Structure formats: structure tokens, C-alpha cells
Amino acid sequence: WLPSSMFPFLGPLFKKCRYFACKHIFTYCGRNVNIERGALFGSGFKLKIGENSGIGVNCVVPSDIEIGDNVLMGPCCFFLYRNHAYISKEKTIKSQGYTEREKTIIGNDVWIGRELLFTPGRVVADGTVIAARTCMCKDFPAYSVVGGNPARILKKRQ
């Protein structure tokens, strides 16, 4: 809960403190990684994050997510790793438990805007840009610009 890395004067020190702690927890933690204030990542033991990437302020990511190199992540993003099961009409949804855990993978050179919701098992291709407040409920080709609820391709990067 140290202040943000953008905090005047001491921000870079806080960034280094969080990096040092996470480097010893994550399965892989590349150089120049920024784990922002209030980021939650479960145990983090299976988390992989590449060079020059970050987890934004108050983001919630599963402990087994894979984040590539050069990934920008805005604040308040939420990554689901499973859903409630609801297949049987004979049982209540509450009594059916949960679906199997699905892993999210984020490619290289990805920009994730603020306040995104990722449904379980998303694969974000290299070079993708995702607009703020998007609900990522399916996968898209590399170098797409994606936005909306539900997410759709807005254009392709040139």
C-alpha cells in the first residue's frame, strides 16, 4: 500500500520497493516491471510478467496470469479466472459451484486502458490496444484496437 510510483519525489523509491518484493514472489519478473499501488495478484507464485510491463493501480489479476513484454495496464482492471456454473435447470445456480479455472495470457506490446473487465481465459494478442471500460469476452487478432461492451474491433493498427 505504498503510494503510487507517480507520487512526487518518492514515487520511484516506492516502485523499486514493490518490484523487489514481487521479484521474489512471481515465477518470472522481468526488468523494469512496475507493480502499482493496491494491485492484487493472489499468491502470485505462478504469475509471469515480462520486461517493461506493469500492473496498474488497484488492478485485480489472477495469480497465474502471463503478461508479456512492454504491457501498459491502466488502473482498476479486473481479470476473472472462473465463473459460476449454471448449466443445470434442476439445481440452483448457487448450488452448482464454479466452472474450471481458465488462464489469461497477455501478449507483448499491449495497451490495456482503465477499468477493463476480462472474462476467464482471454488471450490478448501482440500489439492489441484495448479501450477504457471494455468488457473483454472474446479474443481478437493481433494489432487490433478493441473497445465496447461487449468488446468488438474498432479498427486495426497500421
JSON list of N, CA, C and O in Angstrom, two decimals, residues 54-90:
[
{"chain": "A", "resi": 54, "resn": "GLY", "atom": "N", "xyz": [3.67, -3.66, -16.55]},
{"chain": "A", "resi": 54, "resn": "GLY", "atom": "CA", "xyz": [3.18, -3.27, -15.25]},
{"chain": "A", "resi": 54, "resn": "GLY", "atom": "C", "xyz": [1.77, -3.75, -14.99]},
{"chain": "A", "resi": 54, "resn": "GLY", "atom": "O", "xyz": [1.03, -4.11, -15.90]},
{"chain": "A", "resi": 55, "resn": "ILE", "atom": "N", "xyz": [1.43, -3.75, -13.71]},
{"chain": "A", "resi": 55, "resn": "ILE", "atom": "CA", "xyz": [0.07, -4.00, -13.24]},
{"chain": "A", "resi": 55, "resn": "ILE", "atom": "C", "xyz": [-0.41, -2.69, -12.65]},
{"chain": "A", "resi": 55, "resn": "ILE", "atom": "O", "xyz": [0.24, -2.13, -11.75]},
{"chain": "A", "resi": 56, "resn": "GLY", "atom": "N", "xyz": [-1.52, -2.16, -13.14]},
{"chain": "A", "resi": 56, "resn": "GLY", "atom": "CA", "xyz": [-1.99, -0.83, -12.77]},
{"chain": "A", "resi": 56, "resn": "GLY", "atom": "C", "xyz": [-2.50, -0.70, -11.35]},
{"chain": "A", "resi": 56, "resn": "GLY", "atom": "O", "xyz": [-2.72, -1.68, -10.63]},
{"chain": "A", "resi": 57, "resn": "VAL", "atom": "N", "xyz": [-2.73, 0.54, -10.95]},
{"chain": "A", "resi": 57, "resn": "VAL", "atom": "CA", "xyz": [-3.24, 0.88, -9.63]},
{"chain": "A", "resi": 57, "resn": "VAL", "atom": "C", "xyz": [-4.57, 0.16, -9.40]},
{"chain": "A", "resi": 57, "resn": "VAL", "atom": "O", "xyz": [-5.46, 0.20, -10.26]},
{"chain": "A", "resi": 58, "resn": "ASN", "atom": "N", "xyz": [-4.70, -0.53, -8.28]},
{"chain": "A", "resi": 58, "resn": "ASN", "atom": "CA", "xyz": [-5.94, -1.21, -7.86]},
{"chain": "A", "resi": 58, "resn": "ASN", "atom": "C", "xyz": [-6.42, -2.26, -8.84]},
{"chain": "A", "resi": 58, "resn": "ASN", "atom": "O", "xyz": [-7.62, -2.55, -8.88]},
{"chain": "A", "resi": 59, "resn": "CYS", "atom": "N", "xyz": [-5.54, -2.85, -9.62]},
{"chain": "A", "resi": 59, "resn": "CYS", "atom": "CA", "xyz": [-5.93, -3.93, -10.52]},
{"chain": "A", "resi": 59, "resn": "CYS", "atom": "C", "xyz": [-6.00, -5.25, -9.76]},
{"chain": "A", "resi": 59, "resn": "CYS", "atom": "O", "xyz": [-5.26, -5.46, -8.80]},
{"chain": "A", "resi": 60, "resn": "VAL", "atom": "N", "xyz": [-6.87, -6.13, -10.21]},
{"chain": "A", "resi": 60, "resn": "VAL", "atom": "CA", "xyz": [-7.01, -7.47, -9.63]},
{"chain": "A", "resi": 60, "resn": "VAL", "atom": "C", "xyz": [-6.73, -8.47, -10.73]},
{"chain": "A", "resi": 60, "resn": "VAL", "atom": "O", "xyz": [-7.48, -8.56, -11.70]},
{"chain": "A", "resi": 61, "resn": "VAL", "atom": "N", "xyz": [-5.62, -9.21, -10.58]},
{"chain": "A", "resi": 61, "resn": "VAL", "atom": "CA", "xyz": [-5.23, -10.21, -11.58]},
{"chain": "A", "resi": 61, "resn": "VAL", "atom": "C", "xyz": [-5.11, -11.57, -10.91]},
{"chain": "A", "resi": 61, "resn": "VAL", "atom": "O", "xyz": [-4.77, -11.66, -9.73]},
{"chain": "A", "resi": 62, "resn": "PRO", "atom": "N", "xyz": [-5.38, -12.66, -11.64]},
{"chain": "A", "resi": 62, "resn": "PRO", "atom": "CA", "xyz": [-5.21, -13.99, -11.06]},
{"chain": "A", "resi": 62, "resn": "PRO", "atom": "C", "xyz": [-3.73, -14.29, -10.81]},
{"chain": "A", "resi": 62, "resn": "PRO", "atom": "O", "xyz": [-2.86, -13.71, -11.46]},
{"chain": "A", "resi": 63, "resn": "SER", "atom": "N", "xyz": [-3.48, -15.19, -9.91]},
{"chain": "A", "resi": 63, "resn": "SER", "atom": "CA", "xyz": [-2.10, -15.48, -9.53]},
{"chain": "A", "resi": 63, "resn": "SER", "atom": "C", "xyz": [-1.34, -16.27, -10.59]},
{"chain": "A", "resi": 63, "resn": "SER", "atom": "O", "xyz": [-0.14, -16.47, -10.46]},
{"chain": "A", "resi": 64, "resn": "ASP", "atom": "N", "xyz": [-2.03, -16.72, -11.65]},
{"chain": "A", "resi": 64, "resn": "ASP", "atom": "CA", "xyz": [-1.34, -17.49, -12.70]},
{"chain": "A", "resi": 64, "resn": "ASP", "atom": "C", "xyz": [-1.38, -16.81, -14.07]},
{"chain": "A", "resi": 64, "resn": "ASP", "atom": "O", "xyz": [-1.17, -17.44, -15.09]},
{"chain": "A", "resi": 65, "resn": "ILE", "atom": "N", "xyz": [-1.63, -15.52, -14.10]},
{"chain": "A", "resi": 65, "resn": "ILE", "atom": "CA", "xyz": [-1.69, -14.79, -15.37]},
{"chain": "A", "resi": 65, "resn": "ILE", "atom": "C", "xyz": [-0.29, -14.70, -15.99]},
{"chain": "A", "resi": 65, "resn": "ILE", "atom": "O", "xyz": [0.71, -14.73, -15.28]},
{"chain": "A", "resi": 66, "resn": "GLU", "atom": "N", "xyz": [-0.24, -14.62, -17.32]},
{"chain": "A", "resi": 66, "resn": "GLU", "atom": "CA", "xyz": [1.02, -14.38, -18.03]},
{"chain": "A", "resi": 66, "resn": "GLU", "atom": "C", "xyz": [0.91, -13.05, -18.75]},
{"chain": "A", "resi": 66, "resn": "GLU", "atom": "O", "xyz": [0.01, -12.86, -19.56]},
{"chain": "A", "resi": 67, "resn": "ILE", "atom": "N", "xyz": [1.81, -12.15, -18.44]},
{"chain": "A", "resi": 67, "resn": "ILE", "atom": "CA", "xyz": [1.84, -10.82, -19.03]},
{"chain": "A", "resi": 67, "resn": "ILE", "atom": "C", "xyz": [3.14, -10.68, -19.80]},
{"chain": "A", "resi": 67, "resn": "ILE", "atom": "O", "xyz": [4.21, -10.91, -19.25]},
{"chain": "A", "resi": 68, "resn": "GLY", "atom": "N", "xyz": [3.05, -10.31, -21.07]},
{"chain": "A", "resi": 68, "resn": "GLY", "atom": "CA", "xyz": [4.23, -10.22, -21.94]},
{"chain": "A", "resi": 68, "resn": "GLY", "atom": "C", "xyz": [5.09, -9.00, -21.66]},
{"chain": "A", "resi": 68, "resn": "GLY", "atom": "O", "xyz": [4.96, -8.33, -20.64]},
{"chain": "A", "resi": 69, "resn": "ASP", "atom": "N", "xyz": [5.96, -8.69, -22.62]},
{"chain": "A", "resi": 69, "resn": "ASP", "atom": "CA", "xyz": [6.85, -7.53, -22.52]},
{"chain": "A", "resi": 69, "resn": "ASP", "atom": "C", "xyz": [6.14, -6.27, -22.99]},
{"chain": "A", "resi": 69, "resn": "ASP", "atom": "O", "xyz": [5.28, -6.31, -23.88]},
{"chain": "A", "resi": 70, "resn": "ASN", "atom": "N", "xyz": [6.52, -5.14, -22.41]},
{"chain": "A", "resi": 70, "resn": "ASN", "atom": "CA", "xyz": [6.04, -3.82, -22.82]},
{"chain": "A", "resi": 70, "resn": "ASN", "atom": "C", "xyz": [4.52, -3.69, -22.77]},
{"chain": "A", "resi": 70, "resn": "ASN", "atom": "O", "xyz": [3.90, -3.17, -23.69]},
{"chain": "A", "resi": 71, "resn": "VAL", "atom": "N", "xyz": [3.93, -4.17, -21.69]},
{"chain": "A", "resi": 71, "resn": "VAL", "atom": "CA", "xyz": [2.48, -4.09, -21.50]},
{"chain": "A", "resi": 71, "resn": "VAL", "atom": "C", "xyz": [2.15, -2.92, -20.58]},
{"chain": "A", "resi": 71, "resn": "VAL", "atom": "O", "xyz": [2.68, -2.83, -19.47]},
{"chain": "A", "resi": 72, "resn": "LEU", "atom": "N", "xyz": [1.29, -2.02, -21.07]},
{"chain": "A", "resi": 72, "resn": "LEU", "atom": "CA", "xyz": [0.78, -0.92, -20.26]},
{"chain": "A", "resi": 72, "resn": "LEU", "atom": "C", "xyz": [-0.59, -1.31, -19.75]},
{"chain": "A", "resi": 72, "resn": "LEU", "atom": "O", "xyz": [-1.45, -1.71, -20.53]},
{"chain": "A", "resi": 73, "resn": "MET", "atom": "N", "xyz": [-0.82, -1.18, -18.44]},
{"chain": "A", "resi": 73, "resn": "MET", "atom": "CA", "xyz": [-2.12, -1.52, -17.87]},
{"chain": "A", "resi": 73, "resn": "MET", "atom": "C", "xyz": [-2.61, -0.34, -17.04]},
{"chain": "A", "resi": 73, "resn": "MET", "atom": "O", "xyz": [-1.94, 0.10, -16.11]},
{"chain": "A", "resi": 74, "resn": "GLY", "atom": "N", "xyz": [-3.78, 0.16, -17.39]},
{"chain": "A", "resi": 74, "resn": "GLY", "atom": "CA", "xyz": [-4.38, 1.25, -16.64]},
{"chain": "A", "resi": 74, "resn": "GLY", "atom": "C", "xyz": [-4.89, 0.79, -15.29]},
{"chain": "A", "resi": 74, "resn": "GLY", "atom": "O", "xyz": [-4.85, -0.39, -14.95]},
{"chain": "A", "resi": 75, "resn": "PRO", "atom": "N", "xyz": [-5.44, 1.71, -14.51]},
{"chain": "A", "resi": 75, "resn": "PRO", "atom": "CA", "xyz": [-5.92, 1.38, -13.18]},
{"chain": "A", "resi": 75, "resn": "PRO", "atom": "C", "xyz": [-7.26, 0.64, -13.20]},
{"chain": "A", "resi": 75, "resn": "PRO", "atom": "O", "xyz": [-8.01, 0.72, -14.17]},
{"chain": "A", "resi": 76, "resn": "CYS", "atom": "N", "xyz": [-7.50, -0.08, -12.13]},
{"chain": "A", "resi": 76, "resn": "CYS", "atom": "CA", "xyz": [-8.81, -0.69, -11.83]},
{"chain": "A", "resi": 76, "resn": "CYS", "atom": "C", "xyz": [-9.26, -1.74, -12.84]},
{"chain": "A", "resi": 76, "resn": "CYS", "atom": "O", "xyz": [-10.45, -1.86, -13.12]},
{"chain": "A", "resi": 77, "resn": "CYS", "atom": "N", "xyz": [-8.34, -2.50, -13.41]},
{"chain": "A", "resi": 77, "resn": "CYS", "atom": "CA", "xyz": [-8.70, -3.60, -14.30]},
{"chain": "A", "resi": 77, "resn": "CYS", "atom": "C", "xyz": [-8.97, -4.84, -13.47]},
{"chain": "A", "resi": 77, "resn": "CYS", "atom": "O", "xyz": [-8.33, -5.06, -12.45]},
{"chain": "A", "resi": 78, "resn": "PHE", "atom": "N", "xyz": [-9.92, -5.66, -13.92]},
{"chain": "A", "resi": 78, "resn": "PHE", "atom": "CA", "xyz": [-10.33, -6.83, -13.16]},
{"chain": "A", "resi": 78, "resn": "PHE", "atom": "C", "xyz": [-10.33, -8.04, -14.08]},
{"chain": "A", "resi": 78, "resn": "PHE", "atom": "O", "xyz": [-11.00, -8.04, -15.11]},
{"chain": "A", "resi": 79, "resn": "PHE", "atom": "N", "xyz": [-9.56, -9.06, -13.71]},
{"chain": "A", "resi": 79, "resn": "PHE", "atom": "CA", "xyz": [-9.41, -10.27, -14.52]},
{"chain": "A", "resi": 79, "resn": "PHE", "atom": "C", "xyz": [-10.07, -11.44, -13.79]},
{"chain": "A", "resi": 79, "resn": "PHE", "atom": "O", "xyz": [-9.63, -11.81, -12.70]},
{"chain": "A", "resi": 80, "resn": "LEU", "atom": "N", "xyz": [-11.12, -12.01, -14.37]},
{"chain": "A", "resi": 80, "resn": "LEU", "atom": "CA", "xyz": [-11.76, -13.18, -13.79]},
{"chain": "A", "resi": 80, "resn": "LEU", "atom": "C", "xyz": [-11.02, -14.44, -14.21]},
{"chain": "A", "resi": 80, "resn": "LEU", "atom": "O", "xyz": [-10.49, -14.49, -15.32]},
{"chain": "A", "resi": 81, "resn": "TYR", "atom": "N", "xyz": [-10.98, -15.45, -13.38]},
{"chain": "A", "resi": 81, "resn": "TYR", "atom": "CA", "xyz": [-10.35, -16.71, -13.75]},
{"chain": "A", "resi": 81, "resn": "TYR", "atom": "C", "xyz": [-11.34, -17.87, -13.77]},
{"chain": "A", "resi": 81, "resn": "TYR", "atom": "O", "xyz": [-11.01, -18.96, -14.21]},
{"chain": "A", "resi": 82, "resn": "ARG", "atom": "N", "xyz": [-12.58, -17.64, -13.31]},
{"chain": "A", "resi": 82, "resn": "ARG", "atom": "CA", "xyz": [-13.64, -18.64, -13.40]},
{"chain": "A", "resi": 82, "resn": "ARG", "atom": "C", "xyz": [-14.98, -17.95, -13.22]},
{"chain": "A", "resi": 82, "resn": "ARG", "atom": "O", "xyz": [-15.05, -16.80, -12.80]},
{"chain": "A", "resi": 83, "resn": "ASN", "atom": "N", "xyz": [-16.06, -18.67, -13.57]},
{"chain": "A", "resi": 83, "resn": "ASN", "atom": "CA", "xyz": [-17.43, -18.16, -13.45]},
{"chain": "A", "resi": 83, "resn": "ASN", "atom": "C", "xyz": [-18.26, -19.09, -12.59]},
{"chain": "A", "resi": 83, "resn": "ASN", "atom": "O", "xyz": [-17.84, -20.21, -12.28]},
{"chain": "A", "resi": 84, "resn": "HIS", "atom": "N", "xyz": [-19.46, -18.66, -12.28]},
{"chain": "A", "resi": 84, "resn": "HIS", "atom": "CA", "xyz": [-20.41, -19.57, -11.64]},
{"chain": "A", "resi": 84, "resn": "HIS", "atom": "C", "xyz": [-20.92, -20.57, -12.68]},
{"chain": "A", "resi": 84, "resn": "HIS", "atom": "O", "xyz": [-21.14, -20.21, -13.83]},
{"chain": "A", "resi": 85, "resn": "ALA", "atom": "N", "xyz": [-21.10, -21.81, -12.29]},
{"chain": "A", "resi": 85, "resn": "ALA", "atom": "CA", "xyz": [-21.70, -22.80, -13.17]},
{"chain": "A", "resi": 85, "resn": "ALA", "atom": "C", "xyz": [-23.22, -22.60, -13.15]},
{"chain": "A", "resi": 85, "resn": "ALA", "atom": "O", "xyz": [-23.79, -22.28, -12.11]},
{"chain": "A", "resi": 86, "resn": "TYR", "atom": "N", "xyz": [-23.87, -22.78, -14.29]},
{"chain": "A", "resi": 86, "resn": "TYR", "atom": "CA", "xyz": [-25.32, -22.55, -14.37]},
{"chain": "A", "resi": 86, "resn": "TYR", "atom": "C", "xyz": [-26.00, -23.47, -15.38]},
{"chain": "A", "resi": 86, "resn": "TYR", "atom": "O", "xyz": [-27.12, -23.20, -15.82]},
{"chain": "A", "resi": 87, "resn": "ILE", "atom": "N", "xyz": [-25.40, -24.57, -15.76]},
{"chain": "A", "resi": 87, "resn": "ILE", "atom": "CA", "xyz": [-25.90, -25.44, -16.81]},
{"chain": "A", "resi": 87, "resn": "ILE", "atom": "C", "xyz": [-27.22, -26.12, -16.45]},
{"chain": "A", "resi": 87, "resn": "ILE", "atom": "O", "xyz": [-28.17, -26.13, -17.22]},
{"chain": "A", "resi": 88, "resn": "SER", "atom": "N", "xyz": [-27.31, -26.68, -15.26]},
{"chain": "A", "resi": 88, "resn": "SER", "atom": "CA", "xyz": [-28.49, -27.46, -14.88]},
{"chain": "A", "resi": 88, "resn": "SER", "atom": "C", "xyz": [-29.64, -26.58, -14.42]},
{"chain": "A", "resi": 88, "resn": "SER", "atom": "O", "xyz": [-29.48, -25.72, -13.55]},
{"chain": "A", "resi": 89, "resn": "LYS", "atom": "N", "xyz": [-30.82, -26.82, -15.02]},
{"chain": "A", "resi": 89, "resn": "LYS", "atom": "CA", "xyz": [-32.02, -26.10, -14.57]},
{"chain": "A", "resi": 89, "resn": "LYS", "atom": "C", "xyz": [-32.62, -26.73, -13.32]},
{"chain": "A", "resi": 89, "resn": "LYS", "atom": "O", "xyz": [-33.42, -26.12, -12.64]},
{"chain": "A", "resi": 90, "resn": "GLU", "atom": "N", "xyz": [-32.24, -27.99, -13.04]},
{"chain": "A", "resi": 90, "resn": "GLU", "atom": "CA", "xyz": [-32.78, -28.70, -11.88]},
{"chain": "A", "resi": 90, "resn": "GLU", "atom": "C", "xyz": [-32.14, -28.24, -10.57]},
{"chain": "A", "resi": 90, "resn": "GLU", "atom": "O", "xyz": [-32.67, -28.50, -9.50]}
]
